[in-house]
Short mmCIF file of C-alpha atoms in Angstrom, two decimals:
data_model
loop_
_atom_site.label_atom_id
_atom_site.label_comp_id
_atom_site.label_asym_id
_atom_site.label_seq_id
_atom_site.Cartn_x
_atom_site.Cartn_y
_atom_site.Cartn_z
CA MET A 1 62.33 87.59 59.58
CA PRO A 2 61.34 84.67 57.38
CA VAL A 3 63.73 82.23 55.78
CA THR A 4 64.79 83.54 52.40
CA VAL A 5 66.93 82.19 49.60
CA ILE A 6 69.95 84.43 49.10
CA ALA A 7 72.90 84.70 46.79
CA ARG A 8 76.27 83.49 48.01
CA PRO A 9 77.09 85.54 51.13
CA PRO A 10 80.60 86.83 51.86
CA LEU A 11 82.69 83.89 52.99
CA GLU A 12 85.91 85.70 53.86
CA ASP A 13 87.00 84.93 57.41
CA ARG A 14 83.95 82.72 57.81
CA ARG A 15 83.65 79.01 58.62
CA LEU A 16 81.06 76.53 57.45
CA ALA A 17 79.88 74.71 60.62
CA LEU A 18 78.00 71.48 59.96
CA VAL A 19 74.73 71.58 61.92
CA LEU A 20 72.46 68.99 60.25
CA ALA A 21 72.92 66.15 57.76
CA GLU A 22 70.22 64.31 55.83
CA ASP A 23 71.36 61.18 53.96
CA ARG A 24 68.05 60.53 52.25
CA VAL A 25 66.34 63.70 51.19
CA GLY A 26 64.09 61.80 48.79
CA HIS A 27 62.65 59.42 51.35
CA TYR A 28 59.47 61.31 50.67
CA PRO A 29 60.16 62.47 47.08
CA GLU A 30 58.24 65.71 47.45
CA PHE A 31 61.01 67.00 49.73
CA ARG A 32 63.60 66.40 47.04
CA ARG A 33 61.38 68.06 44.44
CA PHE A 34 60.96 71.15 46.60
CA LEU A 35 64.69 71.62 47.14
CA SER A 36 65.43 70.93 43.47
CA ARG A 37 62.92 73.55 42.44
CA VAL A 38 63.98 76.22 44.91
CA PHE A 39 67.70 75.88 44.22
CA ASP A 40 67.38 75.01 40.51
CA LEU A 41 69.43 71.89 41.16
CA ASP A 42 68.89 70.21 37.81
CA ARG A 43 70.72 73.15 36.24
CA VAL A 44 73.17 74.01 39.02
CA GLY A 45 74.15 70.47 39.92
CA LEU A 46 77.14 70.32 42.23
CA ALA A 47 78.55 73.65 41.08
CA GLU A 48 77.65 75.56 44.22
CA PRO A 49 75.63 75.22 47.45
CA GLY A 50 72.25 76.80 47.98
CA TYR A 51 72.11 79.59 50.55
CA VAL A 52 69.37 80.80 52.86
CA GLN A 53 69.15 83.46 55.48
CA ALA A 54 67.45 82.40 58.70
CA PRO A 55 65.51 84.52 61.21
CA SER A 56 68.60 85.20 63.36
CA GLY A 57 70.27 86.83 60.37
CA LEU A 58 72.76 83.98 60.03
CA ALA A 59 73.25 82.56 56.56
CA TYR A 60 73.25 78.82 55.97
CA ALA A 61 74.73 76.83 53.11
CA LEU A 62 72.86 73.80 51.81
CA VAL A 63 75.41 71.41 50.33
CA PHE A 64 73.72 68.81 48.17
CA VAL A 65 75.07 65.29 47.93
CA GLY A 66 74.78 62.95 44.96
CA ARG A 67 74.88 59.20 45.15
CA SER A 68 75.40 56.82 42.23
CA GLY A 69 72.22 55.06 41.24
CA GLU A 70 69.89 57.41 43.11
CA PRO A 71 67.90 60.45 41.97
CA TRP A 72 69.66 63.77 42.43
CA PRO A 73 70.13 65.01 45.07
CA SER A 74 70.29 62.07 47.47
CA GLY A 75 71.29 64.05 50.54
CA VAL A 76 71.81 67.53 51.90
CA GLU A 77 74.05 68.97 54.59
CA LEU A 78 73.29 72.24 56.36
CA PHE A 79 76.16 74.48 57.41
CA ALA A 80 75.89 77.63 59.50
CA ILE A 81 78.15 80.33 58.09
CA VAL A 82 79.80 81.78 61.16
CA PRO A 83 82.89 83.81 62.08
CA ALA A 84 85.83 81.52 61.41
CA LEU A 85 87.20 81.21 64.92
CA GLU A 86 84.04 81.63 66.97
CA PRO A 87 81.95 78.81 68.40
CA ILE A 88 78.38 78.58 67.21
CA ASP A 89 75.56 79.82 69.41
CA GLU A 90 73.63 76.55 69.79
CA PRO A 91 70.23 77.93 70.84
CA THR A 92 70.31 80.39 67.93
CA VAL A 93 71.23 77.66 65.46
CA ASP A 94 68.53 75.40 66.89
CA ARG A 95 65.85 78.07 66.42
CA ASP A 96 67.11 78.77 62.92
CA LEU A 97 66.99 75.08 62.01
CA TRP A 98 63.43 74.91 63.21
CA ALA A 99 62.53 77.92 61.08
CA ILE A 100 64.23 76.27 58.08
CA LEU A 101 62.20 73.11 58.69
CA GLU A 102 59.00 75.19 58.76
CA TRP A 103 60.06 76.83 55.49
CA VAL A 104 60.73 73.41 53.92
CA ILE A 105 57.41 71.98 55.07
CA GLU A 106 55.57 75.06 53.84
CA GLY A 107 57.27 74.68 50.48
CA VAL A 108 56.65 70.95 50.20
CA GLY A 109 52.97 71.53 50.88
CA GLY A 110 50.23 69.02 50.09
CA ASP A 111 49.63 66.76 53.08
CA TRP A 112 52.60 68.31 54.91
CA THR A 113 51.60 71.32 56.98
CA VAL A 114 53.44 73.68 59.29
CA ARG A 115 50.57 73.24 61.73
CA ASP A 116 51.34 69.50 61.98
CA LEU A 117 55.06 70.19 62.26
CA GLN A 118 54.44 72.59 65.11
CA ALA A 119 52.15 70.07 66.78
CA THR A 120 54.94 67.49 66.48
CA GLY A 121 57.43 69.95 67.95
CA ARG A 122 55.10 70.66 70.87
CA LEU A 123 54.42 66.96 71.43
CA TYR A 124 58.15 66.36 71.77
CA ARG A 125 58.68 69.58 73.72
CA LEU A 126 61.29 71.09 71.47
CA PRO A 127 62.85 74.22 72.91
CA ALA A 128 62.44 76.06 69.60
CA VAL A 129 58.67 75.63 69.61
CA SER A 130 56.35 77.74 71.74
CA PRO A 131 54.18 75.65 74.09
CA MET B 1 82.50 51.88 83.77
CA SER B 2 78.77 51.64 83.16
CA VAL B 3 77.12 54.11 80.79
CA LEU B 4 73.99 53.87 82.91
CA PRO B 5 73.16 56.51 85.49
CA ALA B 6 74.15 55.21 88.92
CA GLU B 7 70.56 54.91 90.13
CA LEU B 8 69.74 52.53 87.25
CA GLN B 9 72.80 50.28 87.33
CA ALA B 10 71.27 47.83 89.80
CA GLN B 11 68.61 47.00 87.22
CA TRP B 12 71.20 45.86 84.68
CA PRO B 13 73.97 44.03 86.53
CA TYR B 14 74.93 41.76 83.66
CA ARG B 15 78.42 41.27 82.33
CA PRO B 16 78.84 43.00 78.97
CA ARG B 17 80.11 40.77 76.16
CA PHE B 18 81.12 41.75 72.68
CA ALA B 19 81.31 39.82 69.42
CA ARG B 20 82.43 40.73 65.94
CA VAL B 21 79.38 40.15 63.76
CA ASN B 22 79.13 40.76 60.04
CA GLY B 23 81.77 43.48 60.23
CA TRP B 24 80.41 45.23 63.34
CA ARG B 25 80.99 45.12 67.11
CA MET B 26 77.88 43.81 68.83
CA HIS B 27 77.17 43.98 72.56
CA TYR B 28 75.16 41.23 74.21
CA VAL B 29 74.59 39.60 77.56
CA ASP B 30 74.65 35.85 77.96
CA GLU B 31 73.41 34.56 81.31
CA GLY B 32 72.36 31.18 82.68
CA ALA B 33 72.42 27.72 81.16
CA GLY B 34 69.89 25.66 79.25
CA ASP B 35 67.99 26.14 76.02
CA PRO B 36 68.75 29.68 74.90
CA VAL B 37 66.08 32.37 74.97
CA VAL B 38 67.10 35.18 72.61
CA LEU B 39 65.46 38.48 73.56
CA LEU B 40 65.35 40.95 70.66
CA HIS B 41 64.52 44.62 71.07
CA GLY B 42 63.58 47.16 68.41
CA ASN B 43 63.67 50.90 67.86
CA PRO B 44 64.95 52.83 69.89
CA THR B 45 65.60 50.53 72.81
CA TRP B 46 68.30 48.04 73.78
CA GLY B 47 68.67 44.98 76.01
CA PHE B 48 67.64 47.00 79.06
CA LEU B 49 64.06 46.62 77.79
CA TYR B 50 64.26 43.00 78.98
CA ARG B 51 65.71 43.69 82.44
CA ASP B 52 62.71 42.04 84.12
CA PHE B 53 63.10 38.90 81.99
CA VAL B 54 66.67 37.80 82.64
CA ALA B 55 66.45 36.70 86.29
CA PRO B 56 63.16 34.74 86.01
CA LEU B 57 64.30 32.96 82.87
CA THR B 58 67.72 31.99 84.21
CA ALA B 59 66.11 30.88 87.48
CA ALA B 60 63.82 28.66 85.41
CA GLY B 61 66.80 26.92 83.85
CA ARG B 62 67.17 28.89 80.64
CA ARG B 63 70.16 30.53 79.03
CA VAL B 64 69.30 34.13 78.16
CA ILE B 65 71.01 35.94 75.29
CA VAL B 66 70.18 39.62 74.86
CA PRO B 67 71.90 41.31 71.91
CA ASP B 68 71.90 45.03 71.28
CA MET B 69 71.09 45.60 67.62
CA ILE B 70 73.96 47.23 65.72
CA GLY B 71 73.17 50.94 65.96
CA PHE B 72 71.61 50.71 69.43
CA GLY B 73 72.49 50.14 73.06
CA LEU B 74 76.14 49.37 73.67
CA SER B 75 76.75 48.01 70.19
CA GLU B 76 78.67 49.84 67.46
CA LYS B 77 76.72 52.66 65.84
CA PRO B 78 77.42 53.05 62.13
CA ALA B 79 77.77 56.61 60.88
CA HIS B 80 75.96 56.15 57.55
CA GLU B 81 72.30 55.47 56.95
CA HIS B 82 73.24 53.11 54.14
CA ALA B 83 74.91 50.81 56.67
CA HIS B 84 71.43 49.79 57.79
CA SER B 85 69.03 47.40 56.09
CA LEU B 86 66.65 44.73 57.30
CA ASP B 87 68.70 42.05 55.55
CA GLY B 88 71.88 43.41 57.11
CA HIS B 89 70.39 43.31 60.60
CA ILE B 90 69.21 39.72 60.08
CA ALA B 91 72.75 38.86 58.97
CA ASN B 92 74.16 40.58 62.09
CA LEU B 93 71.95 38.45 64.34
CA THR B 94 72.74 35.33 62.34
CA ALA B 95 76.47 35.95 62.78
CA LEU B 96 76.05 36.28 66.55
CA LEU B 97 73.87 33.22 67.03
CA ARG B 98 75.93 31.01 64.72
CA GLY B 99 79.08 32.24 66.45
CA LEU B 100 77.57 31.16 69.78
CA ASP B 101 76.48 27.91 68.10
CA VAL B 102 72.97 28.44 69.38
CA ALA B 103 70.58 25.50 69.06
CA ARG B 104 67.01 24.91 70.28
CA ALA B 105 66.63 28.67 70.55
CA ILE B 106 63.48 30.47 71.56
CA ILE B 107 63.37 33.69 69.53
CA VAL B 108 61.55 36.53 71.27
CA GLY B 109 60.90 39.54 69.07
CA HIS B 110 59.53 43.01 69.75
CA ASP B 111 59.16 45.82 67.20
CA TRP B 112 62.07 45.49 64.68
CA GLY B 113 63.27 42.55 66.78
CA GLY B 114 60.31 40.72 65.23
CA PRO B 115 61.23 40.86 61.52
CA THR B 116 64.91 40.50 62.44
CA GLY B 117 64.41 37.48 64.69
CA LEU B 118 61.92 35.87 62.34
CA GLY B 119 64.36 36.38 59.49
CA PHE B 120 66.93 34.42 61.48
CA ALA B 121 64.41 31.75 62.49
CA LEU B 122 63.15 31.14 58.96
CA SER B 123 66.65 30.96 57.49
CA ASN B 124 68.08 28.84 60.32
CA PRO B 125 65.18 26.52 61.22
CA ALA B 126 67.44 23.80 62.64
CA ARG B 127 68.60 26.20 65.35
CA VAL B 128 65.15 27.36 66.51
CA ARG B 129 62.68 25.63 68.76
CA ALA B 130 59.96 28.24 69.35
CA LEU B 131 58.91 31.85 68.86
CA ALA B 132 57.44 34.57 71.04
CA LEU B 133 56.19 37.80 69.48
CA MET B 134 55.13 41.12 70.94
CA SER B 135 53.95 44.34 69.26
CA THR B 136 55.54 43.63 65.91
CA TRP B 137 54.71 42.65 62.33
CA ALA B 138 56.02 40.42 59.53
CA TRP B 139 54.24 41.31 56.29
CA PRO B 140 54.59 44.17 53.83
CA LEU B 141 51.15 45.74 53.78
CA PRO B 142 48.96 47.28 54.95
CA PRO B 143 50.91 49.37 57.43
CA SER B 144 49.48 50.16 60.81
CA GLU B 145 47.17 53.14 60.85
CA PHE B 146 49.65 54.85 63.19
CA HIS B 147 52.44 54.53 60.61
CA THR B 148 50.36 56.16 57.88
CA ARG B 149 49.71 59.35 59.86
CA ILE B 150 51.62 62.51 59.01
CA PHE B 151 51.24 63.70 62.61
CA PRO B 152 53.26 62.62 64.40
CA TRP B 153 54.80 59.55 62.81
CA ARG B 154 55.73 60.52 59.26
CA LEU B 155 56.76 64.02 60.32
CA MET B 156 59.08 62.62 62.98
CA HIS B 157 61.26 60.87 60.43
CA ALA B 158 60.62 63.10 57.37
CA PRO B 159 63.66 64.35 55.45
CA LEU B 160 65.58 66.89 57.56
CA VAL B 161 62.98 66.67 60.35
CA GLY B 162 64.23 63.19 61.36
CA PRO B 163 67.85 64.22 61.89
CA TYR B 164 66.67 67.34 63.73
CA LEU B 165 63.95 65.89 65.95
CA LEU B 166 65.28 62.39 66.58
CA GLY B 167 68.95 63.25 66.06
CA ARG B 168 69.60 66.63 67.68
CA HIS B 169 66.81 66.24 70.23
CA ASN B 170 66.74 62.47 70.85
CA ALA B 171 62.97 62.62 70.76
CA LEU B 172 62.30 58.93 70.23
CA ALA B 173 64.51 57.42 72.94
CA GLY B 174 63.30 59.96 75.46
CA ARG B 175 59.82 61.31 75.14
CA GLY B 176 58.87 58.92 72.33
CA VAL B 177 59.13 55.84 74.53
CA TYR B 178 57.64 57.80 77.45
CA LEU B 179 54.52 58.47 75.37
CA SER B 180 54.26 54.78 74.44
CA VAL B 181 54.01 53.29 77.92
CA VAL B 182 51.04 53.23 80.28
CA ASP B 183 52.72 54.16 83.57
CA ARG B 184 54.71 57.17 82.40
CA GLU B 185 55.79 58.33 85.82
CA LYS B 186 57.30 54.92 86.63
CA PHE B 187 59.02 54.88 83.26
CA ARG B 188 60.44 58.37 83.77
CA ARG B 189 61.77 57.42 87.18
CA ARG B 190 63.03 53.90 86.45
CA ALA B 191 64.01 53.66 82.81
CA GLN B 192 63.97 56.73 80.59
CA ALA B 193 67.54 57.74 81.38
CA ALA B 194 68.77 54.25 80.46
CA TYR B 195 67.46 54.64 76.92
CA GLU B 196 68.75 58.19 76.54
CA ALA B 197 72.18 57.47 78.01
CA VAL B 198 73.22 54.98 75.33
CA LEU B 199 72.41 57.46 72.54
CA PRO B 200 74.35 60.45 73.84
CA ASP B 201 75.07 62.33 70.60
CA PRO B 202 73.06 63.10 67.47
CA GLN B 203 75.14 60.84 65.25
CA THR B 204 74.61 57.89 67.62
CA ARG B 205 70.84 58.20 67.06
CA LEU B 206 70.91 57.58 63.31
CA LEU B 207 68.98 54.32 63.46
CA THR B 208 66.11 55.96 65.35
CA TRP B 209 65.04 57.79 62.18
CA THR B 210 66.41 55.20 59.74
CA TRP B 211 64.27 52.26 60.94
CA PRO B 212 61.00 54.18 60.49
CA ARG B 213 61.96 54.73 56.85
CA TRP B 214 62.19 50.95 56.37
CA ILE B 215 58.56 50.34 57.30
CA PRO B 216 56.74 49.75 54.02
CA LEU B 217 53.87 52.16 53.44
CA ASP B 218 53.26 50.93 49.88
CA ASP B 219 54.76 48.63 47.26
CA THR B 220 57.79 50.89 46.82
CA GLY B 221 59.14 50.23 50.33
CA ARG B 222 62.71 49.01 50.42
CA ALA B 223 61.96 45.91 52.45
CA VAL B 224 58.77 44.84 50.69
CA GLU B 225 60.24 41.67 49.19
CA ARG B 226 61.82 40.59 52.50
CA PHE B 227 58.50 41.11 54.28
CA ARG B 228 56.73 39.07 51.60
CA TRP B 229 59.25 36.30 52.23
CA LEU B 230 58.65 36.55 55.97
CA GLU B 231 54.91 36.31 55.52
CA ARG B 232 55.20 33.27 53.23
CA GLY B 233 57.62 31.63 55.65
CA LEU B 234 55.40 32.22 58.65
CA ALA B 235 52.37 30.81 56.86
CA ALA B 236 54.29 27.53 56.51
CA CYS B 237 55.85 27.67 59.99
CA ALA B 238 54.93 25.04 62.57
CA LEU B 239 57.13 26.31 65.40
CA PRO B 240 55.36 26.62 68.74
CA THR B 241 54.59 30.32 69.19
CA LEU B 242 53.53 32.58 72.01
CA LEU B 243 51.79 35.91 71.27
CA VAL B 244 51.76 38.63 73.93
CA TRP B 245 50.34 42.08 73.26
CA GLY B 246 49.65 45.29 75.11
CA ARG B 247 45.98 46.05 75.57
CA GLU B 248 46.67 49.74 75.04
CA ASP B 249 49.04 49.29 72.08
CA ASP B 250 48.24 52.04 69.57
CA VAL B 251 51.20 51.36 67.25
CA PHE B 252 50.48 47.71 66.44
CA ASP B 253 46.91 47.40 67.61
CA HIS B 254 46.32 43.89 68.94
CA GLY B 255 42.98 43.59 67.17
CA VAL B 256 44.79 43.91 63.84
CA PHE B 257 48.37 42.76 64.34
CA ALA B 258 48.09 40.00 66.94
CA ALA B 259 45.05 38.78 65.04
CA ARG B 260 47.00 38.62 61.80
CA PHE B 261 49.80 36.64 63.47
CA LYS B 262 47.13 34.30 64.82
CA ALA B 263 45.75 33.85 61.30
CA LEU B 264 49.23 33.11 59.96
CA LEU B 265 50.10 30.83 62.88
CA PRO B 266 46.78 29.28 63.97
CA HIS B 267 48.59 27.01 66.42
CA ALA B 268 50.04 30.02 68.28
CA GLU B 269 49.14 30.46 71.94
CA GLY B 270 47.46 33.74 72.75
CA PRO B 271 47.42 36.59 72.25
CA HIS B 272 47.79 37.11 75.97
CA LEU B 273 46.81 40.70 76.60
CA VAL B 274 48.72 42.60 79.28
CA THR B 275 48.84 46.19 80.43
CA GLY B 276 50.99 48.02 77.95
CA ARG B 277 51.29 50.27 74.96
CA HIS B 278 53.94 49.59 72.31
CA PHE B 279 56.71 49.13 74.90
CA LEU B 280 54.70 46.63 76.90
CA GLN B 281 57.80 45.24 78.63
CA GLU B 282 57.99 48.53 80.56
CA ASP B 283 54.56 48.06 82.11
CA SER B 284 54.31 44.28 82.33
CA GLY B 285 57.83 42.89 82.13
CA SER B 286 57.54 40.48 85.05
CA GLN B 287 54.14 39.26 83.89
CA ILE B 288 55.37 38.62 80.35
CA ALA B 289 58.47 36.87 81.68
CA ALA B 290 56.19 34.59 83.75
CA LEU B 291 54.10 33.83 80.65
CA LEU B 292 57.26 32.96 78.78
CA VAL B 293 58.58 30.71 81.58
CA ASP B 294 55.26 28.91 81.74
CA PHE B 295 55.09 28.53 77.94
CA LEU B 296 58.60 27.04 77.84
CA ASP B 297 57.95 24.73 80.79
CA ARG B 298 54.89 23.37 79.04
CA LEU B 299 56.88 23.00 75.84
CA ASP B 300 59.40 20.86 77.73
CA ARG B 301 56.64 18.65 79.07
CA ALA B 302 54.92 18.20 75.72
CA PRO B 303 55.57 14.90 74.01
CA ALA B 304 58.27 15.11 71.37
CA PRO B 305 56.84 15.11 67.83
CA ARG B 306 57.20 11.76 66.08
#
C-alpha cells in the first residue's frame, strides 16, 4: 500500500504519538514547496494538520509549525495516530516513516530520487531498507 | 559513573570537568601543566577523538584542554536546532577559554573544530600562540565536492531524512564515522561504541544533522559572512601553523583543502600527510600527536620575534 493523503481520520479514543520532528523543513526549499502543495498549506494555514495513511494502515498527522520571520511552514512534526492507551509498535512505525520519506522524496523530485534515498538507507544499513 | 562501555574506559581515564559557558554546561578535560594545547573536535565526535594525544602532550610538558562542543560528548545537548550557530559555538569556546584564563594557547582544530577554534583565535589573538589544523576549512565557497553530492551527503541531512537517519538511527556517530576511517575493524573494536554511547537518544543527536546544514553550498548559506571573515583573518594571520591531513581524506581532500590553507598561510608547516580519512586521528593519532609535540618543541626553541 502506498502512502496516500487522507481526510482527517477518526480520532476518538486515539492518541497522537510524536515519532519525528523536523525544525527546518525549508533547509532545501523544494521540500517545503512539496508539502505546501500537497497539503494546500497557503490556504489551510494552521487550521488543521495534514494526514497520510502509511503502508501499515496506520494514519499519521503532519503538524506544521510556523516561526516568525521565516517562510511558512518552518517545521513539521509527524505523529502516529494510535489507540490511546497502547504503546506504539516501533518496527512498524519505523517502516512507515521510511515509506513516508520515500513518498516525500518522490514528490520533491528533481535531483532528489528514491533510488538515491534507498542507496543511502542501504549504506547506513537501516532496518527498513532491504539489503 | 562513566558513560563509556567498560572495555573502552581505560582509553579515557581523565577527570571530567564542567563549566558554565554562554548559558550552557560544557564538559572538558584539563590535564598537565604548561602552555595549553586546546584540542577541538567536530561533528559527530567528542574529546575521545583525541585520546591518543593527551598523554604524549602532557608528558612533553603541555597542558591539554579538550572541550566537548555544546551538543556533543558529555556537554549539554540543546533541544532546539535554533540553539546552534557557528557564532554561538565560537562564543561557547570563548567563554570556556576566557574562564580558564588561557594564554599562549595552541588551537588544534578538526572538522567544525576548525572554524570554531579559528573564530576564537582571530577574535582573541593575545591568547593564542599557534594553530594546528586537520581536515577542516575556513572559507565560504566552494564547498568540497563531497558536500555537494546528493548521495549520500545531502540526503543524510535533508529535511525529515536528517532527523530519521541521523536522529532515530544515529547513522553519523556509528556507521558514518566507521566509513570515514581507514582501519574500520580497529575502529569498530576500539572506538565506535564511545561515539555512539554519548548520543544515546534521537534528541541528543540533533547537532549531527544541524551542523551539515551550516556548511555553505552557495551564497545563501547561513554562515557565509562568518566564513568570509575567517578567510580574511587567516590571510592576515602570522601565527605559526601546523597542517596535518589524511592521505585518504575524501571529505576535505588534501589536494584542495590543505593546499588552500597553505595558500592562505604560506608560512604554515606541512601539510604532513598521514594514514587517514576524515577522522584521521582514529588511524594516526599517535603519529599526529608526535608531530604536534615536535612542532611545539621547535616553536619553543625558535628565537622570540623582535
